[in-house]
PDB file of C-alpha atoms in Angstrom:
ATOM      1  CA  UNK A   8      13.503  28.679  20.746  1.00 67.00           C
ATOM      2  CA  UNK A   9       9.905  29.915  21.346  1.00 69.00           C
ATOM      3  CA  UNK A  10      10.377  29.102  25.694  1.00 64.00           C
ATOM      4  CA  UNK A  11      12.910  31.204  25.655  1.00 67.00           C
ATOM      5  CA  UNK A  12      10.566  34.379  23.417  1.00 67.00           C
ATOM      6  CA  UNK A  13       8.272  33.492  25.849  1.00 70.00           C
ATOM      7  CA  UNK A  14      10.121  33.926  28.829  1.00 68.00           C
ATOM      8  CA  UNK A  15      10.358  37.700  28.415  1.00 65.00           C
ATOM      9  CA  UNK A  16       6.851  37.901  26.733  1.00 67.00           C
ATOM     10  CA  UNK A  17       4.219  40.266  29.038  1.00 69.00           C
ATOM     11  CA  UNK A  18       1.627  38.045  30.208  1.00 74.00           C
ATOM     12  CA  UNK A  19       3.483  35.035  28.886  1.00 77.00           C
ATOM     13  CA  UNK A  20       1.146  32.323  30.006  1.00 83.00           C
ATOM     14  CA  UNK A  21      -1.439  34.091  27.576  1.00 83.00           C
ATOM     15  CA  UNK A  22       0.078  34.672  24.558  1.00 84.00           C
ATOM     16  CA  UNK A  23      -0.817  31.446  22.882  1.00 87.00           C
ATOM     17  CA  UNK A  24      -4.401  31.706  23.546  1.00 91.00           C
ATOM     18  CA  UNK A  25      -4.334  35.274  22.325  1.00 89.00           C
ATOM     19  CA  UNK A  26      -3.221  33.910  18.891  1.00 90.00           C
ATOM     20  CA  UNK A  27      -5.710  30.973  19.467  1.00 92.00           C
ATOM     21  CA  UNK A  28      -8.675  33.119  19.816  1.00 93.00           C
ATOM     22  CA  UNK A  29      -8.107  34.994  16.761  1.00 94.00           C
ATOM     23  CA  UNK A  30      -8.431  31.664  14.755  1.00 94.00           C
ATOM     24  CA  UNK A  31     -10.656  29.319  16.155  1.00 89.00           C
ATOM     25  CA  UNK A  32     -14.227  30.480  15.077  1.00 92.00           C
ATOM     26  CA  UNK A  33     -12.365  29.191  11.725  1.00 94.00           C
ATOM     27  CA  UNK A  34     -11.689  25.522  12.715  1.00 89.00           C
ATOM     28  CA  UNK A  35     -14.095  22.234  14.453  1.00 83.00           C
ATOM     29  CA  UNK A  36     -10.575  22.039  16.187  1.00 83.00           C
ATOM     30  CA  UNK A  37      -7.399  23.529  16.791  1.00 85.00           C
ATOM     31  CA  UNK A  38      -4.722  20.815  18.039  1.00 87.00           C
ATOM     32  CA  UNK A  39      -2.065  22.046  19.977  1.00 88.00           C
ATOM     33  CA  UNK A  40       0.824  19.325  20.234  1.00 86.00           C
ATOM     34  CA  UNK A  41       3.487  19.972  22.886  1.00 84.00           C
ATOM     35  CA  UNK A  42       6.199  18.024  25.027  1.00 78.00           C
ATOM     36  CA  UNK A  43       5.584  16.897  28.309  1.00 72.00           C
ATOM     37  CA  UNK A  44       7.299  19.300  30.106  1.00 73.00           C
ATOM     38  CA  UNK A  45       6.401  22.194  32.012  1.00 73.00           C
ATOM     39  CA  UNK A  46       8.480  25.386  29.915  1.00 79.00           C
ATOM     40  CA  UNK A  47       6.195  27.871  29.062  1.00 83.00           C
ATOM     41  CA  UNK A  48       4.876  26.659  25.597  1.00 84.00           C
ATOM     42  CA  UNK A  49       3.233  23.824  27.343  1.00 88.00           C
ATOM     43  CA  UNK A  50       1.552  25.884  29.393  1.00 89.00           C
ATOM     44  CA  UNK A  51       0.487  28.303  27.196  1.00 88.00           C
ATOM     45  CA  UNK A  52      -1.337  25.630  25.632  1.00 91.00           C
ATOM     46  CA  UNK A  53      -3.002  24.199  28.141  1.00 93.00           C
ATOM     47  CA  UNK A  54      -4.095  27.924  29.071  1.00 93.00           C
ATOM     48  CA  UNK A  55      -5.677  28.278  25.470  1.00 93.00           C
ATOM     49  CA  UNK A  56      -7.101  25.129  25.243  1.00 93.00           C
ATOM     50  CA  UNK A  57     -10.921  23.765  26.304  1.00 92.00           C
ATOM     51  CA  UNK A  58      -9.524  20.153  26.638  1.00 93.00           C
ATOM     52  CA  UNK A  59      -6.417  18.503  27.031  1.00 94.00           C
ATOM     53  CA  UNK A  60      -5.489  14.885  25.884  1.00 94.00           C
ATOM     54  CA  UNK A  61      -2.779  13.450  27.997  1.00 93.00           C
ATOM     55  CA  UNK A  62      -0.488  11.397  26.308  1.00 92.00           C
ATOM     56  CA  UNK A  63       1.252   8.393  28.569  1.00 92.00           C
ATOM     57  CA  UNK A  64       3.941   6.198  26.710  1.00 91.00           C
ATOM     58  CA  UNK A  65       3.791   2.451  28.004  1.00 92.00           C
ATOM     59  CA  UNK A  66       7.308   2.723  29.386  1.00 89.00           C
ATOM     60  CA  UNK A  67       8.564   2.564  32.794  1.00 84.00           C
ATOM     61  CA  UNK A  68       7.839   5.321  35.096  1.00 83.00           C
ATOM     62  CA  UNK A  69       4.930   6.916  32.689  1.00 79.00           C
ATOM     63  CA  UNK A  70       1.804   6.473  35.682  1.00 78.00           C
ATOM     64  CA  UNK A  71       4.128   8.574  38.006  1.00 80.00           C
ATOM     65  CA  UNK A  72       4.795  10.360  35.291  1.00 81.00           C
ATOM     66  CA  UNK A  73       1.165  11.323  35.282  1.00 83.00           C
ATOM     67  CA  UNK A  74       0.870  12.898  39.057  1.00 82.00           C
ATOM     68  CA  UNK A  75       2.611  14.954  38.427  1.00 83.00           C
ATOM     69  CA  UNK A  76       1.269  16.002  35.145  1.00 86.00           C
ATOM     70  CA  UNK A  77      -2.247  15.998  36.528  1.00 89.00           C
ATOM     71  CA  UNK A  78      -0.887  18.341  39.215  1.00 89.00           C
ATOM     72  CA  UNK A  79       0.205  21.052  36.749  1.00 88.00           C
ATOM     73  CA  UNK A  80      -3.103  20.709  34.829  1.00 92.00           C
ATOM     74  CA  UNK A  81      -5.163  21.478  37.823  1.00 94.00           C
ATOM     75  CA  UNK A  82      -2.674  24.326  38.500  1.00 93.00           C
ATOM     76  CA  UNK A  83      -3.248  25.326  35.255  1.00 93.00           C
ATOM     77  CA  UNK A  84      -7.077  25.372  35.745  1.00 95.00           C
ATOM     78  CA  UNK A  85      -7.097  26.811  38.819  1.00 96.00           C
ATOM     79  CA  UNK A  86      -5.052  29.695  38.152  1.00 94.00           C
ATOM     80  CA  UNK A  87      -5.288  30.326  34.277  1.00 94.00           C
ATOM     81  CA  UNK A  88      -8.190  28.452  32.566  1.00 95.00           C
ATOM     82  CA  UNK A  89     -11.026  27.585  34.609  1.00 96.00           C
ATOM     83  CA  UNK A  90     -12.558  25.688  31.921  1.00 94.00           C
ATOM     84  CA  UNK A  91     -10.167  23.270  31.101  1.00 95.00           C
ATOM     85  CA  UNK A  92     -11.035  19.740  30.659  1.00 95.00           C
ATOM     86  CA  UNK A  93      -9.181  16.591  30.752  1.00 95.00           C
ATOM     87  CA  UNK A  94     -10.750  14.605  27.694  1.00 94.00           C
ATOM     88  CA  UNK A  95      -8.936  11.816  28.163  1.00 95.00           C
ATOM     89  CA  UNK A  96      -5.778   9.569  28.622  1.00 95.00           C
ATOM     90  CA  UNK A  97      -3.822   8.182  25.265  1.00 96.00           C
ATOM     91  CA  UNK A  98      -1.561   5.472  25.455  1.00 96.00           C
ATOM     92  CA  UNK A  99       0.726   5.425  23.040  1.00 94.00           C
ATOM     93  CA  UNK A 100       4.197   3.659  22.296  1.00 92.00           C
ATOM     94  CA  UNK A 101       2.413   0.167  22.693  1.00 94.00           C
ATOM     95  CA  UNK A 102       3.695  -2.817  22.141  1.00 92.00           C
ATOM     96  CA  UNK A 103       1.130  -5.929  22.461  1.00 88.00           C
ATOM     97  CA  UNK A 104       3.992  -8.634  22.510  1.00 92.00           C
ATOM     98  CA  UNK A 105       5.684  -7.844  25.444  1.00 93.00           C
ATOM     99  CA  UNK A 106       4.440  -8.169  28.857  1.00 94.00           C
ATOM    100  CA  UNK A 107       5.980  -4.900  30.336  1.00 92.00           C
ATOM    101  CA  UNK A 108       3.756  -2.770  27.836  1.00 92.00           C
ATOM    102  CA  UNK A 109       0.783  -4.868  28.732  1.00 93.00           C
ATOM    103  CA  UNK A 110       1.358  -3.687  32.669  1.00 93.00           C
ATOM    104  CA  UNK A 111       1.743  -0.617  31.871  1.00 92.00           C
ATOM    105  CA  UNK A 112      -1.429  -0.194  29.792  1.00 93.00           C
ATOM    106  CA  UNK A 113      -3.311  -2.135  32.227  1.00 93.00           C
ATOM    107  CA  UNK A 114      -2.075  -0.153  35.173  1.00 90.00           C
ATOM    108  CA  UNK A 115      -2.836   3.524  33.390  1.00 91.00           C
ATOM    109  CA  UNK A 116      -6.169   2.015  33.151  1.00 93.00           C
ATOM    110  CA  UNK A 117      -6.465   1.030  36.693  1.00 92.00           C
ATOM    111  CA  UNK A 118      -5.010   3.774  38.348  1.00 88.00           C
ATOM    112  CA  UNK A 119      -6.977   6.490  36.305  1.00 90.00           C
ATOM    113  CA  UNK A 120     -10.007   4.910  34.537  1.00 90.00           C
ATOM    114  CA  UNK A 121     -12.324   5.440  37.505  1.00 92.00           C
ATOM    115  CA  UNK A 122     -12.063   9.467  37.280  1.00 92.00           C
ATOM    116  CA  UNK A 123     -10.337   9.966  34.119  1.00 94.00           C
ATOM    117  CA  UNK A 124     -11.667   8.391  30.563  1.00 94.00           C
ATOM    118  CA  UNK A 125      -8.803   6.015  29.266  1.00 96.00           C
ATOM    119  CA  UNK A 126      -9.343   5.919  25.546  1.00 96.00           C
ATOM    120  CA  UNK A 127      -9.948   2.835  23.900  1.00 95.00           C
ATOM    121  CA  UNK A 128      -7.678   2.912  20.987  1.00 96.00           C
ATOM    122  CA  UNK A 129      -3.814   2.649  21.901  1.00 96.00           C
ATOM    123  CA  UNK A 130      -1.111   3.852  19.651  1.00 95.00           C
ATOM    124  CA  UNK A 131       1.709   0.722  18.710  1.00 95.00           C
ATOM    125  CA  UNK A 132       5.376   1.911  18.563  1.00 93.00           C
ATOM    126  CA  UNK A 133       6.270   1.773  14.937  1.00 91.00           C
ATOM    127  CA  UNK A 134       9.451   3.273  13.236  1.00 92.00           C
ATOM    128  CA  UNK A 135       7.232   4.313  10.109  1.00 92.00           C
ATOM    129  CA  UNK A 136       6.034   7.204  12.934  1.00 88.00           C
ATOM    130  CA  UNK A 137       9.319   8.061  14.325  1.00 87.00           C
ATOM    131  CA  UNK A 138      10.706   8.429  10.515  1.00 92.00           C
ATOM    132  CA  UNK A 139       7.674  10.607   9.643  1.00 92.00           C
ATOM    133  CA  UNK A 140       8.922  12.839  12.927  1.00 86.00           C
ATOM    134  CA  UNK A 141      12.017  12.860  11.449  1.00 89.00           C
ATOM    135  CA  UNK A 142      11.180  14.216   8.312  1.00 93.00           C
ATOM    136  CA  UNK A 143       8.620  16.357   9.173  1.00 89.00           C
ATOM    137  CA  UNK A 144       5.922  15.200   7.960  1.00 92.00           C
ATOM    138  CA  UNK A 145       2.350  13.421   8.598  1.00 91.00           C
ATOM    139  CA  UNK A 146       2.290  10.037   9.699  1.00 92.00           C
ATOM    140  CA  UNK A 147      -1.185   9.870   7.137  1.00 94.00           C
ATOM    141  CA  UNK A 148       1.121  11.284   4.489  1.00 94.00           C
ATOM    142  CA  UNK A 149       4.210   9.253   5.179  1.00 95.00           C
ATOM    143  CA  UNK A 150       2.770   5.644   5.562  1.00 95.00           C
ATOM    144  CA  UNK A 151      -1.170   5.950   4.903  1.00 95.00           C
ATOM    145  CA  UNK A 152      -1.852   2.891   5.407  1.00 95.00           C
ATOM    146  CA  UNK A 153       0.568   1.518   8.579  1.00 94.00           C
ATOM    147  CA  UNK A 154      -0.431   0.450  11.966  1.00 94.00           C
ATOM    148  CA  UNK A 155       0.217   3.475  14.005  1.00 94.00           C
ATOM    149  CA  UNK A 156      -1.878   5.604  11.100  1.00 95.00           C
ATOM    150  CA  UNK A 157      -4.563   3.499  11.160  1.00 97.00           C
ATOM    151  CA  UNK A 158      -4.334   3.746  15.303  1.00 96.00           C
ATOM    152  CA  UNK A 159      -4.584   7.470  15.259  1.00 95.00           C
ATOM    153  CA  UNK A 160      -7.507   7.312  12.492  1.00 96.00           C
ATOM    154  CA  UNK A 161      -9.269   5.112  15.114  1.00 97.00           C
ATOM    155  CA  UNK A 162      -8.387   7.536  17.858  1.00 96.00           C
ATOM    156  CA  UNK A 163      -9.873  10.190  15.947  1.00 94.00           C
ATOM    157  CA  UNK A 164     -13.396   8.804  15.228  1.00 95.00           C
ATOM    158  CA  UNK A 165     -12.924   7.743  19.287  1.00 95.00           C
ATOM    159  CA  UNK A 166     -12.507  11.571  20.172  1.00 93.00           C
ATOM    160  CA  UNK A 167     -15.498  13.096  17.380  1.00 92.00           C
ATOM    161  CA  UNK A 168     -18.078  10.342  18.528  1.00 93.00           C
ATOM    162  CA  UNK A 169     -17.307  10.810  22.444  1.00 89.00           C
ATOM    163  CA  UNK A 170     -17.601  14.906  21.010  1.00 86.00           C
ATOM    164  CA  UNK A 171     -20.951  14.193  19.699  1.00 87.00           C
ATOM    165  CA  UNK A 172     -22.205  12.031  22.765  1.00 87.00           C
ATOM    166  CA  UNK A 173     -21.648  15.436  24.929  1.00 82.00           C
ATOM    167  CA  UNK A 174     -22.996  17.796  22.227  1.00 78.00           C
ATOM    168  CA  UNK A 175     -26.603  15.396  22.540  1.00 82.00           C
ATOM    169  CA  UNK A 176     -26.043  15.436  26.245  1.00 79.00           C
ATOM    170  CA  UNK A 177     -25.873  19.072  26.651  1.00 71.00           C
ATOM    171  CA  UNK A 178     -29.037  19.653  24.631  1.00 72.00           C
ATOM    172  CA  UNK A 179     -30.766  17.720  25.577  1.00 70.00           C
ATOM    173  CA  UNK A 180     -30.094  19.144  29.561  1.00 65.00           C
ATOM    174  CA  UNK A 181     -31.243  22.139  28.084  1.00 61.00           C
ATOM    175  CA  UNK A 182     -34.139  21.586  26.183  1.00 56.00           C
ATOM    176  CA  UNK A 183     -36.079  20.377  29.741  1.00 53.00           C
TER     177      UNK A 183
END
């Protein structure tokens, strides 16, 4: 119900990162998990966020998916949040024995590797993370030690060590 609060909300593309700022000198990160859509809450986030990670399913139709994703991100950053990032692209949904998910990775990575970063880790489908959805709660609560938990623990230490290659490579830019 919160698209349709923030349909009548003054300055409605704002009032996430209003909340945001209020927080976020309190957290390393603040994740912000939406639907793929473009309602409002999805764009509030990406108009309170530094980076986005775009997350691409390895089913049909998911790279055209992504134009027009892309497009509303760089609408987004031109008109709302000049410093937005794209940190990178997450595949997710995965599975490794059939050949249609296999395309489908490899094509993400073709198509968008060159300009955007393609992370290494992939997320498998698994019904232990659908169930955990379900329920409500965290995958690392509901099956701690499962494939797709594992995946996303991987994915993590992926996103804090490509975090801490930037942190060195922005110092040291400006210690010369």
């Amino acid at each position: 119900g919160i698209n349709s609060k923030l349909e009548s909300a003054m300055c409605r593309e704002t009032v996430l990162k209003r909340f945001v700022d209020t927080v976020k000198d309190d957290y390393d990160y603040v994740i912000i998990d939406t639907n793929p859509s473009l309602d409002n809450l999805p764009i509030n986030a990406l108009t309170a966020s530094d980076k986005v990670v775009i997350t691409v399913q390895a089913e049909p139709y998911a790279v055209e998916g992504m134009a027009d994703l892309l497009r509303s991100i760089n609408m987004v950053k031109r008109n709302l949040n000049h410093d937005l990032k794209i940190e990178g692209v997450l595949i997710t949904m995965t599975n490794e024995r059939t050949n249609l998910s296999k395309k489908i990775t490899h094509e993400v990575r073709e198509n968008f590797g060159g300009h955007i970063k393609v992370f290494d880790t992939t997320i498998p489908r698994c019904t232990k993370a659908a169930e955990s959805t379900g329920i409500g709660e965290s995958i690392f609560q509901y099956d701690p030690k499962g494939a797709a938990t594992k995946a996303y623990e991987a994915f993590t230490k992926e996103v804090i060590l490509n975090a801490e290659k930037e942190h060195k490579r922005h110092k040291s830019s400006y210690v010369r």
